[in-house]
GROMACS .gro file of C-alpha atoms in nm:
model
  494
    1MET     CA    1   4.677  10.167  -1.001
    2ASP     CA    2   4.819   9.947  -0.730
    3SER     CA    3   4.737   9.619  -0.976
    4PHE     CA    4   4.992   9.751  -1.210
    5THR     CA    5   5.247   9.838  -0.936
    6GLN     CA    6   5.233   9.461  -0.833
    7LEU     CA    7   5.250   9.355  -1.182
    8LEU     CA    8   5.549   9.525  -1.239
    9ASP     CA    9   5.705   9.351  -0.919
   10GLY     CA   10   5.592   9.024  -1.082
   11PHE     CA   11   5.740   9.087  -1.399
   12GLY     CA   12   6.065   9.159  -1.201
   13THR     CA   13   6.037   8.825  -1.041
   14ALA     CA   14   5.926   8.631  -1.365
   15LEU     CA   15   6.188   8.800  -1.585
   16THR     CA   16   6.501   8.654  -1.375
   17PRO     CA   17   6.731   8.427  -1.610
   18ALA     CA   18   6.616   8.095  -1.402
   19HIS     CA   19   6.234   8.156  -1.413
   20LEU     CA   20   6.277   8.300  -1.800
   21ALA     CA   21   6.431   7.962  -1.863
   22LEU     CA   22   6.141   7.773  -1.690
   23ALA     CA   23   5.897   7.952  -1.853
   24ALA     CA   24   6.033   7.881  -2.212
   25LEU     CA   25   6.084   7.505  -2.069
   26GLY     CA   26   5.736   7.490  -2.008
   27VAL     CA   27   5.598   7.636  -2.335
   28LEU     CA   28   5.810   7.362  -2.515
   29LEU     CA   29   5.726   7.077  -2.295
   30GLY     CA   30   5.360   7.195  -2.315
   31THR     CA   31   5.346   7.209  -2.690
   32ALA     CA   32   5.514   6.910  -2.725
   33ILE     CA   33   5.289   6.689  -2.532
   34GLY     CA   34   4.981   6.863  -2.592
   35VAL     CA   35   5.065   6.834  -2.979
   36LEU     CA   36   5.042   6.470  -2.975
   37PRO     CA   37   4.708   6.327  -3.069
   38GLY     CA   38   4.500   6.231  -2.808
   39ILE     CA   39   4.671   6.449  -2.535
   40GLY     CA   40   4.521   6.763  -2.439
   41PRO     CA   41   4.645   7.042  -2.191
   42ALA     CA   42   4.480   6.878  -1.902
   43MET     CA   43   4.712   6.584  -1.944
   44ALA     CA   44   4.971   6.752  -2.039
   45VAL     CA   45   4.959   6.956  -1.703
   46ALA     CA   46   4.883   6.657  -1.527
   47LEU     CA   47   5.166   6.438  -1.640
   48LEU     CA   48   5.441   6.743  -1.581
   49LEU     CA   49   5.296   6.810  -1.251
   50PRO     CA   50   5.525   6.560  -1.082
   51VAL     CA   51   5.826   6.721  -1.276
   52THR     CA   52   5.797   7.063  -1.065
   53TYR     CA   53   5.830   6.872  -0.763
   54GLY     CA   54   6.192   6.983  -0.689
   55LEU     CA   55   6.118   7.367  -0.768
   56GLU     CA   56   6.035   7.672  -0.543
   57PRO     CA   57   5.658   7.749  -0.550
   58THR     CA   58   5.697   8.065  -0.773
   59GLY     CA   59   5.947   7.891  -1.049
   60ALA     CA   60   5.699   7.576  -1.038
   61PHE     CA   61   5.403   7.796  -1.149
   62ILE     CA   62   5.590   8.029  -1.389
   63MET     CA   63   5.678   7.686  -1.561
   64PHE     CA   64   5.283   7.582  -1.533
   65ALA     CA   65   5.213   7.919  -1.725
   66GLY     CA   66   5.404   7.794  -2.010
   67ILE     CA   67   5.303   7.438  -1.982
   68TYR     CA   68   4.916   7.583  -1.950
   69TYR     CA   69   4.940   7.757  -2.308
   70GLY     CA   70   5.172   7.565  -2.470
   71GLY     CA   71   4.916   7.257  -2.413
   72MET     CA   72   4.644   7.438  -2.581
   73PHE     CA   73   4.842   7.548  -2.883
   74GLY     CA   74   4.945   7.175  -2.926
   75GLY     CA   75   4.572   7.091  -2.925
   76SER     CA   76   4.464   7.316  -3.187
   77THR     CA   77   4.767   7.190  -3.376
   78THR     CA   78   4.641   6.829  -3.397
   79SER     CA   79   4.295   6.984  -3.488
   80ILE     CA   80   4.430   7.142  -3.781
   81LEU     CA   81   4.694   6.893  -3.916
   82LEU     CA   82   4.504   6.562  -3.839
   83ASN     CA   83   4.156   6.649  -3.746
   84THR     CA   84   4.205   6.506  -3.391
   85PRO     CA   85   4.098   6.787  -3.159
   86GLY     CA   86   4.343   6.763  -2.838
   87GLU     CA   87   4.113   6.898  -2.656
   88SER     CA   88   3.717   6.997  -2.654
   89ALA     CA   89   3.786   7.364  -2.666
   90ALA     CA   90   3.974   7.277  -3.002
   91VAL     CA   91   3.674   7.058  -3.157
   92VAL     CA   92   3.553   7.399  -3.340
   93THR     CA   93   3.878   7.465  -3.460
   94ALA     CA   94   3.884   7.147  -3.659
   95ILE     CA   95   3.569   7.258  -3.864
   96ASP     CA   96   3.748   7.481  -4.077
   97GLY     CA   97   4.135   7.452  -3.974
   98ASN     CA   98   4.179   7.090  -4.119
   99PRO     CA   99   3.986   7.193  -4.470
  100MET     CA  100   4.246   7.463  -4.467
  101ALA     CA  101   4.515   7.251  -4.422
  102ARG     CA  102   4.376   6.991  -4.711
  103ARG     CA  103   4.418   7.291  -4.937
  104GLY     CA  104   4.718   7.380  -4.882
  105ARG     CA  105   4.670   7.643  -4.637
  106GLY     CA  106   4.794   7.475  -4.314
  107SER     CA  107   5.060   7.700  -4.253
  108GLN     CA  108   4.781   8.000  -4.257
  109ALA     CA  109   4.552   7.805  -4.034
  110LEU     CA  110   4.847   7.754  -3.769
  111ALA     CA  111   4.926   8.125  -3.789
  112ALA     CA  112   4.593   8.219  -3.722
  113ALA     CA  113   4.536   7.994  -3.463
  114ALA     CA  114   4.907   8.097  -3.289
  115ILE     CA  115   4.839   8.453  -3.295
  116GLY     CA  116   4.464   8.420  -3.194
  117HIS     CA  117   4.589   8.241  -2.866
  118PHE     CA  118   4.828   8.521  -2.826
  119ALA     CA  119   4.577   8.790  -2.878
  120GLY     CA  120   4.332   8.644  -2.662
  121GLY     CA  121   4.556   8.546  -2.389
  122ILE     CA  122   4.691   8.899  -2.384
  123ILE     CA  123   4.356   9.062  -2.357
  124GLY     CA  124   4.209   8.817  -2.105
  125THR     CA  125   4.508   8.852  -1.865
  126ILE     CA  126   4.521   9.207  -1.901
  127LEU     CA  127   4.108   9.188  -1.796
  128LEU     CA  128   4.252   8.932  -1.509
  129VAL     CA  129   4.487   9.183  -1.393
  130LEU     CA  130   4.184   9.448  -1.363
  131LEU     CA  131   3.915   9.208  -1.191
  132ALA     CA  132   4.096   8.936  -0.968
  133PRO     CA  133   4.199   9.190  -0.706
  134THR     CA  134   3.857   9.323  -0.678
  135VAL     CA  135   3.713   9.017  -0.679
  136ALA     CA  136   3.935   8.886  -0.399
  137LYS     CA  137   3.900   9.208  -0.202
  138TYR     CA  138   3.510   9.133  -0.196
  139ALA     CA  139   3.547   8.771  -0.147
  140VAL     CA  140   3.715   8.815   0.168
  141ASN     CA  141   3.360   8.925   0.328
  142ILE     CA  142   3.180   8.569   0.179
  143GLY     CA  143   3.057   8.364   0.489
  144ALA     CA  144   3.065   7.993   0.490
  145PRO     CA  145   2.730   7.964   0.343
  146ASP     CA  146   2.793   8.187   0.058
  147PHE     CA  147   3.089   7.960   0.027
  148PHE     CA  148   2.929   7.672   0.016
  149ALA     CA  149   2.634   7.798  -0.227
  150ILE     CA  150   2.946   7.888  -0.492
  151MET     CA  151   3.054   7.536  -0.470
  152VAL     CA  152   2.744   7.394  -0.498
  153LEU     CA  153   2.691   7.633  -0.835
  154ALA     CA  154   3.034   7.507  -0.944
  155PHE     CA  155   2.902   7.123  -0.915
  156ILE     CA  156   2.591   7.156  -1.112
  157ALA     CA  157   2.728   7.406  -1.368
  158VAL     CA  158   3.022   7.182  -1.467
  159THR     CA  159   2.799   6.855  -1.455
  160SER     CA  160   2.518   7.048  -1.642
  161VAL     CA  161   2.723   7.139  -1.966
  162LEU     CA  162   2.958   6.849  -2.033
  163GLY     CA  163   2.891   6.509  -2.156
  164SER     CA  164   2.560   6.404  -2.352
  165SER     CA  165   2.357   6.336  -2.018
  166ARG     CA  166   2.304   6.493  -1.698
  167VAL     CA  167   2.275   6.152  -1.528
  168ARG     CA  168   2.636   6.082  -1.658
  169GLY     CA  169   2.753   6.397  -1.563
  170PHE     CA  170   2.606   6.387  -1.194
  171ALA     CA  171   2.751   6.016  -1.190
  172SER     CA  172   3.077   6.118  -1.224
  173LEU     CA  173   3.030   6.401  -0.977
  174LEU     CA  174   2.921   6.155  -0.722
  175ILE     CA  175   3.233   5.942  -0.818
  176GLY     CA  176   3.475   6.240  -0.714
  177LEU     CA  177   3.310   6.308  -0.412
  178THR     CA  178   3.328   5.973  -0.290
  179LEU     CA  179   3.692   5.954  -0.367
  180GLY     CA  180   3.735   6.315  -0.173
  181LEU     CA  181   3.571   6.131   0.128
  182VAL     CA  182   3.870   5.894   0.170
  183GLY     CA  183   4.098   5.956   0.468
  184LEU     CA  184   4.048   6.091   0.811
  185ASP     CA  185   3.746   6.301   0.892
  186GLU     CA  186   3.894   6.662   0.942
  187MET     CA  187   3.696   6.758   1.250
  188THR     CA  188   3.650   6.430   1.429
  189GLY     CA  189   3.937   6.225   1.337
  190GLN     CA  190   3.694   5.925   1.223
  191GLN     CA  191   3.843   5.707   0.924
  192ARG     CA  192   3.635   5.681   0.621
  193LEU     CA  193   3.643   5.467   0.346
  194THR     CA  194   3.975   5.356   0.432
  195PHE     CA  195   3.920   4.981   0.487
  196GLY     CA  196   4.128   4.949   0.741
  197SER     CA  197   4.445   5.055   0.556
  198LEU     CA  198   4.681   5.324   0.675
  199HIS     CA  199   4.801   5.403   0.368
  200LEU     CA  200   4.427   5.542   0.292
  201ALA     CA  201   4.432   5.718   0.629
  202ASP     CA  202   4.557   6.079   0.488
  203GLY     CA  203   4.325   6.028   0.182
  204ILE     CA  204   4.447   5.995  -0.204
  205ASP     CA  205   4.645   6.250  -0.316
  206VAL     CA  206   4.480   6.494  -0.581
  207VAL     CA  207   4.769   6.438  -0.799
  208ILE     CA  208   4.737   6.074  -0.809
  209VAL     CA  209   4.373   6.104  -0.902
  210ALA     CA  210   4.438   6.375  -1.187
  211VAL     CA  211   4.722   6.153  -1.360
  212ALA     CA  212   4.533   5.829  -1.323
  213LEU     CA  213   4.210   5.972  -1.453
  214PHE     CA  214   4.374   6.168  -1.740
  215ALA     CA  215   4.679   5.992  -1.835
  216VAL     CA  216   4.620   5.638  -1.745
  217GLY     CA  217   4.244   5.645  -1.821
  218GLU     CA  218   4.324   5.786  -2.147
  219SER     CA  219   4.599   5.558  -2.250
  220LEU     CA  220   4.406   5.262  -2.162
  221TRP     CA  221   4.078   5.374  -2.378
  222VAL     CA  222   4.308   5.442  -2.657
  223ALA     CA  223   4.507   5.155  -2.624
  224ALA     CA  224   4.162   4.964  -2.635
  225HIS     CA  225   4.103   5.112  -2.958
  226LEU     CA  226   4.438   5.111  -3.116
  227ARG     CA  227   4.423   5.083  -3.507
  228ARG     CA  228   4.726   4.941  -3.682
  229THR     CA  229   4.768   5.245  -3.930
  230THR     CA  230   4.801   5.604  -3.751
  231GLY     CA  231   4.680   5.909  -3.906
  232GLU     CA  232   4.939   6.105  -4.138
  233PRO     CA  233   4.952   6.467  -4.072
  234ILE     CA  234   4.935   6.729  -4.350
  235PRO     CA  235   5.285   6.867  -4.415
  236VAL     CA  236   5.283   7.238  -4.342
  237GLY     CA  237   5.554   7.483  -4.464
  238ARG     CA  238   5.660   7.833  -4.240
  239PRO     CA  239   5.340   8.000  -4.094
  240TRP     CA  240   5.285   8.326  -4.256
  241LEU     CA  241   4.933   8.532  -4.310
  242SER     CA  242   4.923   8.756  -4.613
  243LYS     CA  243   4.746   9.106  -4.608
  244ALA     CA  244   4.427   8.961  -4.726
  245ASP     CA  245   4.428   8.707  -4.439
  246LEU     CA  246   4.514   8.985  -4.166
  247ARG     CA  247   4.225   9.203  -4.289
  248ARG     CA  248   4.001   8.922  -4.229
  249THR     CA  249   4.120   8.801  -3.887
  250TRP     CA  250   4.208   9.089  -3.693
  251LYS     CA  251   3.851   9.167  -3.611
  252PRO     CA  252   3.795   8.786  -3.505
  253TRP     CA  253   4.119   8.816  -3.271
  254LEU     CA  254   3.971   9.105  -3.080
  255ARG     CA  255   3.608   9.002  -3.034
  256GLY     CA  256   3.696   8.637  -2.950
  257PRO     CA  257   3.835   8.746  -2.610
  258LEU     CA  258   3.481   8.941  -2.530
  259ILE     CA  259   3.300   8.619  -2.553
  260GLY     CA  260   3.558   8.375  -2.393
  261PHE     CA  261   3.694   8.592  -2.096
  262PRO     CA  262   3.331   8.627  -1.922
  263PHE     CA  263   3.242   8.242  -1.968
  264GLY     CA  264   3.575   8.155  -1.839
  265ALA     CA  265   3.559   8.370  -1.533
  266ILE     CA  266   3.204   8.206  -1.421
  267PRO     CA  267   3.154   7.851  -1.371
  268ALA     CA  268   3.050   7.764  -1.680
  269GLY     CA  269   3.232   7.437  -1.774
  270GLY     CA  270   3.521   7.560  -1.960
  271ALA     CA  271   3.562   7.699  -2.358
  272GLU     CA  272   3.350   7.448  -2.527
  273ILE     CA  273   3.056   7.710  -2.497
  274PRO     CA  274   3.234   8.019  -2.608
  275THR     CA  275   3.432   7.860  -2.878
  276PHE     CA  276   3.080   7.749  -3.008
  277LEU     CA  277   2.905   8.088  -2.981
  278SER     CA  278   3.252   8.258  -3.151
  279TYR     CA  279   3.230   8.010  -3.468
  280VAL     CA  280   2.864   8.112  -3.497
  281THR     CA  281   2.918   8.509  -3.432
  282GLU     CA  282   3.205   8.511  -3.694
  283LYS     CA  283   3.010   8.307  -3.959
  284LYS     CA  284   2.697   8.578  -3.895
  285LEU     CA  285   2.956   8.906  -3.963
  286SER     CA  286   3.168   8.729  -4.227
  287LYS     CA  287   3.136   8.844  -4.580
  288HIS     CA  288   3.259   8.491  -4.680
  289ARG     CA  289   2.995   8.279  -4.524
  290ASP     CA  290   3.002   8.010  -4.793
  291GLU     CA  291   3.348   7.923  -4.694
  292PHE     CA  292   3.241   7.826  -4.346
  293GLY     CA  293   3.309   7.462  -4.300
  294LYS     CA  294   3.523   7.436  -4.598
  295GLY     CA  295   3.801   7.623  -4.490
  296ALA     CA  296   3.735   7.981  -4.340
  297ILE     CA  297   4.014   8.153  -4.187
  298GLU     CA  298   3.769   8.323  -3.959
  299GLY     CA  299   3.637   8.014  -3.818
  300VAL     CA  300   4.003   7.952  -3.692
  301ALA     CA  301   4.079   8.276  -3.573
  302GLY     CA  302   3.782   8.376  -3.335
  303PRO     CA  303   3.739   8.050  -3.144
  304GLU     CA  304   4.142   8.007  -3.068
  305ALA     CA  305   4.121   8.412  -2.945
  306THR     CA  306   3.798   8.272  -2.754
  307ALA     CA  307   3.964   7.976  -2.605
  308SER     CA  308   4.278   8.154  -2.487
  309ALA     CA  309   4.083   8.435  -2.330
  310SER     CA  310   3.855   8.176  -2.159
  311ALA     CA  311   4.157   8.015  -1.994
  312ALA     CA  312   4.278   8.347  -1.870
  313GLY     CA  313   3.910   8.385  -1.743
  314THR     CA  314   3.936   8.062  -1.550
  315LEU     CA  315   4.181   8.174  -1.340
  316VAL     CA  316   3.997   8.450  -1.195
  317SER     CA  317   3.770   8.223  -1.015
  318MET     CA  318   4.055   7.984  -0.946
  319LEU     CA  319   4.294   8.225  -0.760
  320THR     CA  320   4.038   8.435  -0.570
  321LEU     CA  321   3.767   8.192  -0.499
  322GLY     CA  322   3.948   7.831  -0.514
  323LEU     CA  323   3.707   7.726  -0.766
  324PRO     CA  324   3.847   7.511  -1.060
  325THR     CA  325   3.582   7.527  -1.369
  326THR     CA  326   3.776   7.365  -1.604
  327ALA     CA  327   4.024   7.031  -1.599
  328VAL     CA  328   4.353   7.245  -1.631
  329ALA     CA  329   4.241   7.472  -1.357
  330ALA     CA  330   4.153   7.164  -1.142
  331VAL     CA  331   4.511   7.020  -1.206
  332MET     CA  332   4.670   7.378  -1.117
  333LEU     CA  333   4.447   7.387  -0.798
  334ALA     CA  334   4.611   7.066  -0.713
  335ALA     CA  335   4.959   7.209  -0.796
  336PHE     CA  336   4.891   7.476  -0.541
  337GLN     CA  337   4.769   7.237  -0.289
  338GLN     CA  338   5.092   7.015  -0.327
  339TYR     CA  339   5.299   7.312  -0.187
  340GLY     CA  340   5.023   7.407   0.076
  341ILE     CA  341   4.897   7.669  -0.071
  342GLN     CA  342   4.503   7.743  -0.066
  343PRO     CA  343   4.367   7.974  -0.357
  344GLY     CA  344   4.096   8.198  -0.228
  345PRO     CA  345   4.030   8.573  -0.121
  346LEU     CA  346   4.360   8.598   0.099
  347LEU     CA  347   4.577   8.453  -0.130
  348PHE     CA  348   4.673   8.775  -0.331
  349GLU     CA  349   4.759   8.909   0.050
  350ARG     CA  350   4.961   8.613   0.152
  351GLU     CA  351   5.126   8.493  -0.145
  352ALA     CA  352   5.152   8.847  -0.338
  353SER     CA  353   5.468   8.805  -0.512
  354LEU     CA  354   5.396   8.445  -0.599
  355VAL     CA  355   5.049   8.527  -0.760
  356TRP     CA  356   5.171   8.845  -0.955
  357GLY     CA  357   5.472   8.664  -1.059
  358LEU     CA  358   5.220   8.379  -1.178
  359ILE     CA  359   5.023   8.656  -1.391
  360ALA     CA  360   5.315   8.841  -1.503
  361SER     CA  361   5.460   8.492  -1.656
  362LEU     CA  362   5.132   8.468  -1.820
  363PHE     CA  363   5.223   8.734  -2.051
  364ILE     CA  364   5.586   8.613  -2.093
  365GLY     CA  365   5.457   8.242  -2.172
  366LEU     CA  366   5.230   8.399  -2.439
  367THR     CA  367   5.506   8.607  -2.621
  368LEU     CA  368   5.740   8.287  -2.594
  369LEU     CA  369   5.445   8.068  -2.728
  370LEU     CA  370   5.414   8.298  -3.036
  371VAL     CA  371   5.783   8.351  -3.083
  372LEU     CA  372   5.898   7.991  -3.035
  373ASN     CA  373   5.568   7.794  -3.211
  374LEU     CA  374   5.560   7.991  -3.534
  375PRO     CA  375   5.897   7.899  -3.683
  376LEU     CA  376   5.861   7.548  -3.510
  377ALA     CA  377   5.516   7.427  -3.649
  378PRO     CA  378   5.672   7.183  -3.889
  379VAL     CA  379   5.860   7.056  -3.617
  380TRP     CA  380   5.534   6.978  -3.403
  381ALA     CA  381   5.396   6.822  -3.711
  382LYS     CA  382   5.684   6.579  -3.731
  383LEU     CA  383   5.602   6.483  -3.372
  384LEU     CA  384   5.261   6.335  -3.515
  385ARG     CA  385   5.452   6.071  -3.646
  386ILE     CA  386   5.543   5.892  -3.347
  387PRO     CA  387   5.346   5.539  -3.340
  388ARG     CA  388   5.033   5.559  -3.088
  389PRO     CA  389   5.198   5.226  -2.909
  390TYR     CA  390   5.486   5.396  -2.841
  391LEU     CA  391   5.339   5.725  -2.733
  392TYR     CA  392   5.085   5.592  -2.482
  393ALA     CA  393   5.356   5.301  -2.344
  394GLY     CA  394   5.572   5.646  -2.282
  395ILE     CA  395   5.288   5.827  -2.080
  396LEU     CA  396   5.203   5.532  -1.877
  397PHE     CA  397   5.593   5.502  -1.769
  398PHE     CA  398   5.615   5.887  -1.710
  399ALA     CA  399   5.260   5.887  -1.505
  400SER     CA  400   5.390   5.554  -1.299
  401VAL     CA  401   5.725   5.766  -1.228
  402GLY     CA  402   5.505   6.073  -1.124
  403ALA     CA  403   5.280   5.886  -0.908
  404TYR     CA  404   5.567   5.707  -0.733
  405ALA     CA  405   5.752   6.036  -0.675
  406VAL     CA  406   5.452   6.188  -0.473
  407ASN     CA  407   5.501   5.986  -0.155
  408ALA     CA  408   5.778   5.728  -0.267
  409ASP     CA  409   5.508   5.462  -0.194
  410VAL     CA  410   5.443   5.174  -0.411
  411PHE     CA  411   5.112   5.153  -0.298
  412ASP     CA  412   5.036   5.491  -0.472
  413LEU     CA  413   5.117   5.333  -0.785
  414LEU     CA  414   4.836   5.031  -0.708
  415VAL     CA  415   4.597   5.309  -0.617
  416MET     CA  416   4.672   5.517  -0.961
  417PHE     CA  417   4.602   5.205  -1.181
  418ALA     CA  418   4.284   5.110  -0.985
  419ILE     CA  419   4.179   5.475  -1.069
  420GLY     CA  420   4.285   5.469  -1.406
  421ALA     CA  421   4.086   5.159  -1.456
  422LEU     CA  422   3.789   5.341  -1.321
  423GLY     CA  423   3.864   5.594  -1.566
  424PHE     CA  424   3.886   5.372  -1.828
  425VAL     CA  425   3.511   5.258  -1.730
  426MET     CA  426   3.396   5.611  -1.730
  427ARG     CA  427   3.523   5.677  -2.078
  428ARG     CA  428   3.343   5.341  -2.194
  429TYR     CA  429   3.006   5.439  -2.057
  430GLY     CA  430   3.052   5.811  -2.138
  431LEU     CA  431   3.095   5.968  -1.810
  432PRO     CA  432   3.285   6.311  -1.832
  433VAL     CA  433   3.625   6.310  -1.625
  434LEU     CA  434   3.593   6.694  -1.530
  435PRO     CA  435   3.335   6.649  -1.273
  436ALA     CA  436   3.485   6.362  -1.101
  437ILE     CA  437   3.815   6.588  -1.072
  438ILE     CA  438   3.643   6.883  -0.941
  439GLY     CA  439   3.452   6.643  -0.689
  440VAL     CA  440   3.767   6.526  -0.563
  441ILE     CA  441   3.914   6.859  -0.509
  442LEU     CA  442   3.600   7.083  -0.410
  443GLY     CA  443   3.425   6.814  -0.219
  444PRO     CA  444   3.619   6.824   0.128
  445ALA     CA  445   3.629   7.198   0.102
  446ALA     CA  446   3.239   7.199   0.027
  447GLU     CA  447   3.170   6.975   0.302
  448GLN     CA  448   3.382   7.172   0.554
  449GLN     CA  449   3.180   7.496   0.470
  450MET     CA  450   2.860   7.314   0.505
  451ARG     CA  451   2.953   7.181   0.823
  452ARG     CA  452   3.082   7.531   0.946
  453ALA     CA  453   2.746   7.695   0.817
  454LEU     CA  454   2.549   7.424   1.024
  455GLN     CA  455   2.747   7.463   1.329
  456LEU     CA  456   2.693   7.844   1.329
  457SER     CA  457   2.307   7.792   1.315
  458ASP     CA  458   2.306   7.519   1.556
  459GLY     CA  459   2.195   7.270   1.303
  460ALA     CA  460   1.946   7.430   1.131
  461LEU     CA  461   1.919   7.397   0.735
  462THR     CA  462   1.823   7.746   0.727
  463GLY     CA  463   2.155   7.842   0.793
  464LEU     CA  464   2.267   7.718   0.443
  465VAL     CA  465   2.050   8.009   0.299
  466ASN     CA  466   2.038   8.299   0.530
  467THR     CA  467   2.236   8.524   0.313
  468PRO     CA  468   2.143   8.733   0.013
  469LEU     CA  469   2.427   8.571  -0.207
  470SER     CA  470   2.363   8.240  -0.098
  471ILE     CA  471   1.971   8.297  -0.173
  472THR     CA  472   2.056   8.421  -0.505
  473ILE     CA  473   2.276   8.143  -0.631
  474TYR     CA  474   2.057   7.866  -0.500
  475VAL     CA  475   1.815   8.067  -0.757
  476VAL     CA  476   2.055   8.042  -1.038
  477VAL     CA  477   2.120   7.691  -0.947
  478LEU     CA  478   1.728   7.604  -0.976
  479VAL     CA  479   1.706   7.796  -1.307
  480LEU     CA  480   1.988   7.565  -1.442
  481LEU     CA  481   1.850   7.234  -1.323
  482ALA     CA  482   1.490   7.341  -1.440
  483TRP     CA  483   1.622   7.491  -1.756
  484PRO     CA  484   1.577   7.183  -1.985
  485LEU     CA  485   1.210   7.109  -1.870
  486ILE     CA  486   1.140   7.497  -1.914
  487ARG     CA  487   1.283   7.458  -2.267
  488LYS     CA  488   1.112   7.150  -2.343
  489ALA     CA  489   0.761   7.305  -2.261
  490VAL     CA  490   0.833   7.638  -2.416
  491LEU     CA  491   0.913   7.419  -2.751
  492THR     CA  492   0.615   7.197  -2.694
  493ARG     CA  493   0.363   7.503  -2.699
  494ARG     CA  494   0.508   7.636  -3.015
   0.00000   0.00000   0.00000
């Protein structure tokens, strides 16, 4: 009951005129940027991160809540209208969403996606309210060996489920861990990978890394493959659903969160797996199986509700343990760090008003998303007509302004474009970006927890595995690493 009392206090914070205006602005900006082809919610949040520098923390995170869900809705809009998913979680939506649009039912597909986002997000956020304080309460008693084991699990899980190859995933993670080492050693004060430059003594700002890998790297990659003709979006009318559509969608809207939230709350790499599972589930349960792949509305409603609930689930591990398991959560963690706030078990005690204001703003952002974006769908469709050269030139301009605004130092711009070039090379060779971002953010924290655990055990490696929780987590890590070999052996026997 205490959680709901604090949530009501959070609504008192989030419902002030200034914070409501920031939430609405976040939804509009997130959707407007997320709806543009090739830009997912992670890039939208990274690009808009510098915009919040002048805001106080609570207002900044309320704005981020709107950007978060607005960017996700924008990604599904391009999936439906252009068959170009704005993010990996929206890939499944394109399977039936784009055929629906081509059959003249684009408005119904957008409505099913918008209401699915709303339903999945509301249910997921309610579960966040119920579970996050409990997780934080137990996490307070977690020691250094356990925290290090949890971070290792996050590294392994994220690199195992993303990309076409585990080797590429671990290579990306290694790049991120290396970038995270740049600067002064927190314990000894020794310089690491600074090459004698005083500019690098404080390390590379996480915001610069995020903007470089997402915005600059993606812009360079698209520019290298730029076509002279841009894809023409399918025109849409006012989104609406008939009674027949509602009968087919209300169950997928309710089933999606039950699949998406658990996957989001554990380090499982985001919404890619649960959205696929949701699609398979809806296909098996539907009375219209022959329509799947040709424009089944359940194939849009279920995965969209799943993706939204998964986004709420990622906030559980991010707020209570400081573990980002998706690209957007990683950028949001960077936003916390720029205000000197470290998410973790004590966050709900030390920054209660900020956390509950943020959670309350998730409900507000979802409501604004539904109210604003259903009638504005035709407007967002027109944004898709912006020529790609102008679009990505604008992205590079705003990325440069944002990077310079971090420390007002030209050196940061040079670092951003160098890491952006690295992001381009990573895309060229199929290295996923998320493990690198996770490595930059969690690498220094993982190193600190590992060294604390070894200090407590006088340097003995057994100090890393001397608790029941750490042993259990390492068993899970071994299963994740060995699963491909086990699966191959089973298939060979069959």
